[in-house]
Short mmCIF file of C-alpha atoms in Angstrom, two decimals:
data_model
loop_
_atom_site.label_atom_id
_atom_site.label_comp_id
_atom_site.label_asym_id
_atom_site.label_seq_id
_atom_site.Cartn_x
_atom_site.Cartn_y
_atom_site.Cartn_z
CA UNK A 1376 -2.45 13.88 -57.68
CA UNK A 1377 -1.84 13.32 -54.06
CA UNK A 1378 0.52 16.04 -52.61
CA UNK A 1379 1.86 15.41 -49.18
CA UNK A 1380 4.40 16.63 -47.17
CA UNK A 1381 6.17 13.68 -45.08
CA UNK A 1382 8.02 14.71 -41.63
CA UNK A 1383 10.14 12.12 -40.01
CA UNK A 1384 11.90 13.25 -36.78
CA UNK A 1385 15.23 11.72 -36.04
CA UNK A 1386 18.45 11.01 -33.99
CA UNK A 1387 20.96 8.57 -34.24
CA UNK A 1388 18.53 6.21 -36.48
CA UNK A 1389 21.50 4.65 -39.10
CA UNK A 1390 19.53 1.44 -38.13
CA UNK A 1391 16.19 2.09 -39.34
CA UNK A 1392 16.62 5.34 -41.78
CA UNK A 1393 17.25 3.74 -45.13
CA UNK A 1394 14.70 1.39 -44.43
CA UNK A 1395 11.97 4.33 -43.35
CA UNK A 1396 12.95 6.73 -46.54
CA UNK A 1397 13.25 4.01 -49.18
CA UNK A 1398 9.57 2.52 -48.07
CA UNK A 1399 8.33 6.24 -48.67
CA UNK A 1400 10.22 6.56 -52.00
CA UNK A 1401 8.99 3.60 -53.68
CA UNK A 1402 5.30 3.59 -52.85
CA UNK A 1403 2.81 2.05 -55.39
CA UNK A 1404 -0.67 2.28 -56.83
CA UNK A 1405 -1.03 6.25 -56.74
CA UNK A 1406 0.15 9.17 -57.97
CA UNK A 1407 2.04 11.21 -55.65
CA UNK A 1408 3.57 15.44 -55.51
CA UNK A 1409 5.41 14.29 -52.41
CA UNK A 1410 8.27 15.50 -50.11
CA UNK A 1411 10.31 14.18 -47.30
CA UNK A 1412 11.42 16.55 -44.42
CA UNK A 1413 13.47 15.24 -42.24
CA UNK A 1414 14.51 16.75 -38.81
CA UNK A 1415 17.50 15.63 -36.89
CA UNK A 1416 18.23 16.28 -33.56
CA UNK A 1417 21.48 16.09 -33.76
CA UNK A 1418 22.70 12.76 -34.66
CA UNK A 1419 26.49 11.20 -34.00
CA UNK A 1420 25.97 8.24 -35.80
CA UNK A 1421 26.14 7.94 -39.56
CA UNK A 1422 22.60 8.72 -40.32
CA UNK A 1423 23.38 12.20 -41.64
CA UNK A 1424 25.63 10.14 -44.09
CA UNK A 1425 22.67 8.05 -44.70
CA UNK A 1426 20.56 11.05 -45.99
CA UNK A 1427 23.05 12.44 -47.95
CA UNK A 1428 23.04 9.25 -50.35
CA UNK A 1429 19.32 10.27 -51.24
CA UNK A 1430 20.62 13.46 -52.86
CA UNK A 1431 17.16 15.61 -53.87
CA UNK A 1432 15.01 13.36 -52.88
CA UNK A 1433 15.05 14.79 -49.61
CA UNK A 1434 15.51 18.03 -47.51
CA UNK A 1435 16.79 17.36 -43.96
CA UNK A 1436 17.86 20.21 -41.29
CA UNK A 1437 19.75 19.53 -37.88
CA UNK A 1438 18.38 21.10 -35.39
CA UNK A 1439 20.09 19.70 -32.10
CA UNK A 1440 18.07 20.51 -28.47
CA UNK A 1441 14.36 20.05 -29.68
CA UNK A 1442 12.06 18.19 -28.17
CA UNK A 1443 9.90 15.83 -30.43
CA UNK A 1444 7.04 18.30 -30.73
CA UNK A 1445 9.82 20.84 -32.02
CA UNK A 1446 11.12 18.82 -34.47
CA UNK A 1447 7.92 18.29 -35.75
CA UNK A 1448 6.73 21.22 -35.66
CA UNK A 1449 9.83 22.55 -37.31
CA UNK A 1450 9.65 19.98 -40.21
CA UNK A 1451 5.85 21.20 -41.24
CA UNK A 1452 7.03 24.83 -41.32
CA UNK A 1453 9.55 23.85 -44.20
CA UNK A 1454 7.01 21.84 -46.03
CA UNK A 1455 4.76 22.98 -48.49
CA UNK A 1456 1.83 20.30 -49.67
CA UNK A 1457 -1.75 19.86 -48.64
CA UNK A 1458 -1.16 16.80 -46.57
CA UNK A 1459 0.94 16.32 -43.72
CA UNK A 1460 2.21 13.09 -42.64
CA UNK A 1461 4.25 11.79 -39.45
CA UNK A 1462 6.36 8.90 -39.92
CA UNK A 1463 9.35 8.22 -37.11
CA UNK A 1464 12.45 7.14 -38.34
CA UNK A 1465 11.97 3.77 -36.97
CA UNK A 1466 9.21 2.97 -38.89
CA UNK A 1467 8.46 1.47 -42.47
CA UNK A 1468 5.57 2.26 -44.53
CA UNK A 1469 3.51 -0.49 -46.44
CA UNK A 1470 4.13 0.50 -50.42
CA UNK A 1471 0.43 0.90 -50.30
CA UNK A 1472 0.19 3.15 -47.70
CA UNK A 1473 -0.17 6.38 -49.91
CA UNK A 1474 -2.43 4.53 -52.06
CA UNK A 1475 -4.65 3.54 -48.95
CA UNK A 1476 -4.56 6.83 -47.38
CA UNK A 1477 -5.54 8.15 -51.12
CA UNK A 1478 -9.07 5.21 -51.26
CA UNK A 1479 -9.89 6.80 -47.95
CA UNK A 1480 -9.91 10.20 -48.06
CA UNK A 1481 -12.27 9.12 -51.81
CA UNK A 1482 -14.16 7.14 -49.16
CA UNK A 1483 -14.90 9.69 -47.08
CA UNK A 1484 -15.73 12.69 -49.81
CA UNK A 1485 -18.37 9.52 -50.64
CA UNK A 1486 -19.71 9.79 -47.11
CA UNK A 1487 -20.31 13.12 -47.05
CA UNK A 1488 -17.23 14.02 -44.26
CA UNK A 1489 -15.15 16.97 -44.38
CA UNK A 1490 -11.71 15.63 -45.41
CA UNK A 1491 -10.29 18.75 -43.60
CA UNK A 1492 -11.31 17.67 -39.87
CA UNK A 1493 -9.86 14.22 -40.33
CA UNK A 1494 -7.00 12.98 -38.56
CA UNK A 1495 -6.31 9.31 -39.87
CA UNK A 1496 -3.49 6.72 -39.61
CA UNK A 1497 -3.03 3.50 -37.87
CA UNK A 1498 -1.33 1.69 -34.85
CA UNK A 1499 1.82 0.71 -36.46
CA UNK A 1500 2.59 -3.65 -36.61
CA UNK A 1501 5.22 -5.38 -35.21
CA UNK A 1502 7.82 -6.49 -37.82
CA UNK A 1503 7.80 -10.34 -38.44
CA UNK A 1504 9.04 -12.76 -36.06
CA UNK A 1505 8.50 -10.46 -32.92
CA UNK A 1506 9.55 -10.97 -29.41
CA UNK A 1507 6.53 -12.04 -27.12
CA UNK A 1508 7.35 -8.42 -25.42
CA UNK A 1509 6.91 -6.81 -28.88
CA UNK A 1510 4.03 -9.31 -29.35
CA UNK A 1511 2.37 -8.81 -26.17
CA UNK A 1512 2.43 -4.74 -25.92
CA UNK A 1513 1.59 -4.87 -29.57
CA UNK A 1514 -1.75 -6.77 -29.13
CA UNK A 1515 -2.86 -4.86 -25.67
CA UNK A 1516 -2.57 -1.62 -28.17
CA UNK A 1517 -4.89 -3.10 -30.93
CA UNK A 1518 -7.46 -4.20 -28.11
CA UNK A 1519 -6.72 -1.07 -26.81
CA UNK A 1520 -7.80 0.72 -30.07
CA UNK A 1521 -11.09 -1.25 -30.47
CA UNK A 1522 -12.32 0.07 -27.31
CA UNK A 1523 -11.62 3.47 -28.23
CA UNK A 1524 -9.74 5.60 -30.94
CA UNK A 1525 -9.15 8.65 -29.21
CA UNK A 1526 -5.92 10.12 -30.76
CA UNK A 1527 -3.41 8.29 -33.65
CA UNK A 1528 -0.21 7.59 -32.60
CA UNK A 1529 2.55 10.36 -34.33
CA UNK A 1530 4.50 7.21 -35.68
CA UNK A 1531 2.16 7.66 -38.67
CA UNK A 1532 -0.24 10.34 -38.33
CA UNK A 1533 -1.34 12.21 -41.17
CA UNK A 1534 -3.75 15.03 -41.38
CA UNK A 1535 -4.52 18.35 -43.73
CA UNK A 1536 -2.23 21.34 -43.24
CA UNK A 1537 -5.42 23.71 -42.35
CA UNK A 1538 -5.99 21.37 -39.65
CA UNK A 1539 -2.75 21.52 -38.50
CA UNK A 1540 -2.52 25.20 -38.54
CA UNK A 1541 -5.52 25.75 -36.79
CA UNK A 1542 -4.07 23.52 -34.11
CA UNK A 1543 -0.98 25.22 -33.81
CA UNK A 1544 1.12 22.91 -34.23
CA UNK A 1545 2.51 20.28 -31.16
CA UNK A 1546 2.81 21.54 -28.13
CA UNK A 1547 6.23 22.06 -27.29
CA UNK A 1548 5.97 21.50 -23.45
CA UNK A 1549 4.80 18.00 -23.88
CA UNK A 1550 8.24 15.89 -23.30
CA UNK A 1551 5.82 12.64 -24.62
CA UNK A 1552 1.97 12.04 -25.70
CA UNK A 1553 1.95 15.51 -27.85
CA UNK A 1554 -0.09 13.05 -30.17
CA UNK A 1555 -2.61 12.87 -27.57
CA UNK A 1556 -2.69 16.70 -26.92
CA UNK A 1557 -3.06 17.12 -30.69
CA UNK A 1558 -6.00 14.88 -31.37
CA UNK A 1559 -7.51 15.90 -27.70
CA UNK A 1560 -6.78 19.80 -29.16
CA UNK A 1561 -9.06 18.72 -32.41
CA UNK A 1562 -11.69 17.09 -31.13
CA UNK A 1563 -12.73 19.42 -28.50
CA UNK A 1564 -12.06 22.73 -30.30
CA UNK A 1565 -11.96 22.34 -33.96
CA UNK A 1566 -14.39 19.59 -34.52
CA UNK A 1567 -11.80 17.17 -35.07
CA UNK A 1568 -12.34 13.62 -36.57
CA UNK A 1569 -10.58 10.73 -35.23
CA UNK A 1570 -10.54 7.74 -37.79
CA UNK A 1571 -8.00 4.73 -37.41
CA UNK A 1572 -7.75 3.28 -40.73
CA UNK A 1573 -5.32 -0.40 -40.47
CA UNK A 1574 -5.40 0.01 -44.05
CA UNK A 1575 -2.85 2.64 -43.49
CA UNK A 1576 -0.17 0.31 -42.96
CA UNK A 1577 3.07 0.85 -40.77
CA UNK A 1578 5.81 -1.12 -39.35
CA UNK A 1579 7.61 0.01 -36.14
CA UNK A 1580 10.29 -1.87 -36.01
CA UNK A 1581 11.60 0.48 -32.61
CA UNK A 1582 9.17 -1.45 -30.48
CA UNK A 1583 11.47 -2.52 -27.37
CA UNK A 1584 12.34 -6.18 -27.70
CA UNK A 1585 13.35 -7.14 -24.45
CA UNK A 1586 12.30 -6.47 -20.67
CA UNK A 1587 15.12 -4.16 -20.52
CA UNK A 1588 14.67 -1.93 -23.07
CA UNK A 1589 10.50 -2.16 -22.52
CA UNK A 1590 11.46 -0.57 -18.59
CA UNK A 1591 13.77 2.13 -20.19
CA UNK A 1592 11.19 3.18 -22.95
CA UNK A 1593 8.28 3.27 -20.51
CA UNK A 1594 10.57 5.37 -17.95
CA UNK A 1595 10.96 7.82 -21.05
CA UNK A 1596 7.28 8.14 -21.81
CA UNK A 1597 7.10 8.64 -17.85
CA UNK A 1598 7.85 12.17 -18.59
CA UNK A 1599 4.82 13.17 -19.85
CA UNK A 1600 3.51 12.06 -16.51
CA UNK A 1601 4.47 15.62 -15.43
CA UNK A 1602 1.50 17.50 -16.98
CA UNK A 1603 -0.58 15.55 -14.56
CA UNK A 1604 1.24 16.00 -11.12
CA UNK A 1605 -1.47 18.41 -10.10
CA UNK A 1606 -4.39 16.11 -10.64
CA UNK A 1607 -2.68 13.14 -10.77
CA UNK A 1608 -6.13 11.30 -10.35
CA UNK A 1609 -6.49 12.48 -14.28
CA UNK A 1610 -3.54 9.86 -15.72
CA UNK A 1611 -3.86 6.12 -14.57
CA UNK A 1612 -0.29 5.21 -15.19
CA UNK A 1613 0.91 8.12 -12.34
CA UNK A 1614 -1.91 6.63 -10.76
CA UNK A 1615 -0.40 3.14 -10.75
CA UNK A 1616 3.19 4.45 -9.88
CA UNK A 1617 2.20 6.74 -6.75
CA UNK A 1618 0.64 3.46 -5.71
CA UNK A 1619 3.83 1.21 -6.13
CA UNK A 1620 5.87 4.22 -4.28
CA UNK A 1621 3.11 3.86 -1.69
CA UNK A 1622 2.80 0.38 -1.32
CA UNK A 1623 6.63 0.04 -1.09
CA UNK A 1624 7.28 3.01 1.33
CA UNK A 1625 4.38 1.14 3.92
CA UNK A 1626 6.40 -2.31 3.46
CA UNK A 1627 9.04 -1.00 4.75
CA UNK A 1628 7.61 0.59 7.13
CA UNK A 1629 6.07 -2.29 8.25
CA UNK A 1630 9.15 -3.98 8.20
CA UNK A 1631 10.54 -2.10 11.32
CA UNK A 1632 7.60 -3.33 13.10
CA UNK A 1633 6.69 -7.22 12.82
CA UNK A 1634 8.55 -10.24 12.57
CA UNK A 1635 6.41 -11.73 10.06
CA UNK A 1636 8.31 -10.96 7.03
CA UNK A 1637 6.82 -13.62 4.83
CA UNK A 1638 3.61 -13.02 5.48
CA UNK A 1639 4.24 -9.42 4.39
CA UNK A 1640 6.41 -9.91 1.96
CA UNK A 1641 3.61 -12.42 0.36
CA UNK A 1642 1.22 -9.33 1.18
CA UNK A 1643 3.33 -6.63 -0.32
CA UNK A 1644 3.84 -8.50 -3.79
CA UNK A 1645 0.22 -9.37 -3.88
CA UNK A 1646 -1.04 -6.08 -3.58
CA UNK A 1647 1.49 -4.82 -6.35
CA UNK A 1648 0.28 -7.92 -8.60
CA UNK A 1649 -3.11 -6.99 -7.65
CA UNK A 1650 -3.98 -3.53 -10.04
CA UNK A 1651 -1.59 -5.21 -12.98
CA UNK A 1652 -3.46 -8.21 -13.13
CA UNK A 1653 -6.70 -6.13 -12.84
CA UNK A 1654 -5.46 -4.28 -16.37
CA UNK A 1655 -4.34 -7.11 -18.21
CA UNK A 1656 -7.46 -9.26 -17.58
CA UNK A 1657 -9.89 -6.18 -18.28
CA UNK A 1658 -7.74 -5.70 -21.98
CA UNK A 1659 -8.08 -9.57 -22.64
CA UNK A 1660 -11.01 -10.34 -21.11
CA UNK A 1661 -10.02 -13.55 -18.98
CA UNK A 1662 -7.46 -15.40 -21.29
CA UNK A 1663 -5.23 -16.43 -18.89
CA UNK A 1664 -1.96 -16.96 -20.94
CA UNK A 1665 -1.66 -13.32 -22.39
CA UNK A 1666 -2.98 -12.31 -19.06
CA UNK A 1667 0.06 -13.83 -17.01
CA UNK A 1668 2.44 -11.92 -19.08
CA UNK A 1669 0.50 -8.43 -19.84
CA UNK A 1670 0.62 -8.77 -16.18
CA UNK A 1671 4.25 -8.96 -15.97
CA UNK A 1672 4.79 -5.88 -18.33
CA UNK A 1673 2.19 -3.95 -16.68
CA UNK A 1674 4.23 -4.69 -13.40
CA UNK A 1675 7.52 -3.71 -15.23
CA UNK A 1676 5.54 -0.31 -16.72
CA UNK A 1677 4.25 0.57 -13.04
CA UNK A 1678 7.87 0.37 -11.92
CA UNK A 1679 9.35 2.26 -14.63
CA UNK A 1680 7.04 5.05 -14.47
CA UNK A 1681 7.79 5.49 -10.59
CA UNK A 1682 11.18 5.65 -11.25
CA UNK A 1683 10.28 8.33 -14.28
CA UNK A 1684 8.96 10.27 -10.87
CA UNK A 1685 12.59 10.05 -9.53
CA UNK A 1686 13.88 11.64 -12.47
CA UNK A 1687 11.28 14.32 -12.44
CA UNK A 1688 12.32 15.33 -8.75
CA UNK A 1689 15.63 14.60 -9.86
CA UNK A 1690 15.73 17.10 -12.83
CA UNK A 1691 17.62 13.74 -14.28
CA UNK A 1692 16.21 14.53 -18.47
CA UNK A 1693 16.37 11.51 -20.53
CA UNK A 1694 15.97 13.88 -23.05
CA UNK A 1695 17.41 16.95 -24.68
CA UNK A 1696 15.82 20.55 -23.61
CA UNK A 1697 14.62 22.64 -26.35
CA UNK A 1698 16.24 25.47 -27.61
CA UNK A 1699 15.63 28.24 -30.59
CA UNK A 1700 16.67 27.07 -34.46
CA UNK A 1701 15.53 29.61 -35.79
CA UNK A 1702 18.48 29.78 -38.16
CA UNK A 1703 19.24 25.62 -38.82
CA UNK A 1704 21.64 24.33 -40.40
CA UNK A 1705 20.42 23.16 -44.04
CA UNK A 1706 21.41 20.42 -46.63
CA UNK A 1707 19.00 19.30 -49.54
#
């Protein structure tokens, strides 16, 4: 029997957390010793309601001020199985997904690799009838994957509780991309086995739908920018915003100094179409109509992570510092 501990991280999900818990409850084609942890950061909307309909079939906690990484973190030191899974409250689980995370780990005992160094999951879909931003992101990330499969996305992540020990955990400091610490963490110092397996099927249905909430999410992830402020050369999307700030700053500049404002102006928007355009034709490799708009959100993403640099400077948090919770509150 499979035993695995599932985490999912929370706050103010009523949305999506029925739909998240039920898809773990009623998985098929496997035998499971399973428990769901969940960790809330303190919602105001019904979702603690929510939980409280499943009764014993889960244990949540509240602990308000963590960051991601804490709540994580948190969640696997109140579980108990061999397996720990990931899963954000946003997301649905294929009823197969246990039973394809169970054929793989038999597939690799076949192959001769140490089920303890593997960290498997998968990119998680977009739910049907997507918007072409949820479309569009969604298909740079696959691409994205085939070139490389450096770290799994925490969304649904799922790995052996030695490994996870011997990791230490998330690191706490990382506002965003602790998944990518984690894998990077495994790899390099634990011999560490990155395997995507789309088997492994997830559905995020928290992928921003529309221009507005793709700026506001990417601003968000910005934060982890911060790690890389002293060698900024080390994280291409502070990269690309130092260059809009740049670029902008010497327009207007420029501005104060010529007459020929369309001619600039043409100049200025080139150059900040330029490095977009340069990254969405090198992840599609010259098809020109998802190139025009991975262009766009690429130009969108730039933007939003410069302003992320604002809010740095700023001390303006989109998110909640961490604090101790040591003693949560507890419900099961």
């Amino acid at each position: 029997m499979l035993g695995i501990s599932i985490i999912v991280p929370c706050k103010n999900e009523e949305k999506y957390i029925s739909r998240c818990i039920d898809s773990l409850l009623l998985q098929e084609g496997v035998s499971l010793d399973r428990e769901i942890v969940v960790v809330d950061n303190g919602s105001t909307d019904n979702t603690l309601k929510i939980l409280d309909t499943y009764g014993s079939s889960l244990t949540y906690y509240i602990c308000p001020g963590f960051t991601i990484a804490g709540l994580r973190n948190f969640g696997v030191e109140k579980s108990t199985k061999e397996w720990v899974a990931f899963v954000d409250a946003d997301v649905e689980v294929d009823k197969r997904w246990a039973e394809a995370f169970n054929r793989f780990l038999e597939e690799s005992d076949a192959k001769g690799v140490d089920r303890k160094r593997i960290i498997t999951g998968s990119t998680c879909l977009v739910p049907e009838n997507p918007t072409w931003v949820e479309q569009v992101w969604y298909e740079q990330l696959m691409l994205r994957d085939t070139a490389a499969a450096k770290y799994i996305n925490s969304g649904n992540l799922i790995l052996h509780r030695e490994m996870m020990a011997r990791l230490g955990g998330f690191d706490t400091s990382y506002k965003t991309g602790e998944e990518e610490k984690l894998c990077e963490k495994a790899r390099l110092y634990h011999n560490g086995i990155i395997l995507k397996n789309a088997d492994i099927k997830a559905i995020h249905h928290g992928y921003p739908k529309s221009i507005s909430a793709f700026f506001q999410r990417m601003r968000w992830h910005g934060k982890g920018m911060s790690r890389y402020l002293l060698k900024p050369w080390k994280s291409k999307p502070l990269m690309l915003a130092i260059y809009y700030l740049f670029l902008t700053a010497g327009y207007f500049l420029l501005l104060l100094t010529t007459r020929d404002y369309i001619n600039l102006t043409f100049l200025f928007l080139l150059f900040q179409i330029a490095p977009a355009f340069l990254y969405a034709a090198n992840r599609y490799r010259g098809k020109m109509k998802p190139v025009t708009l991975l262009t766009f959100l690429y130009i969108c993403f730039g933007w939003a992570r410069a302003i992320s640099l604002f809010d740095m400077v700023l001390h303006r948090d989109v998110i909640q510092k961490k604090k101790s919770c040591s003693m949560p509150f507890f419900i099961s």
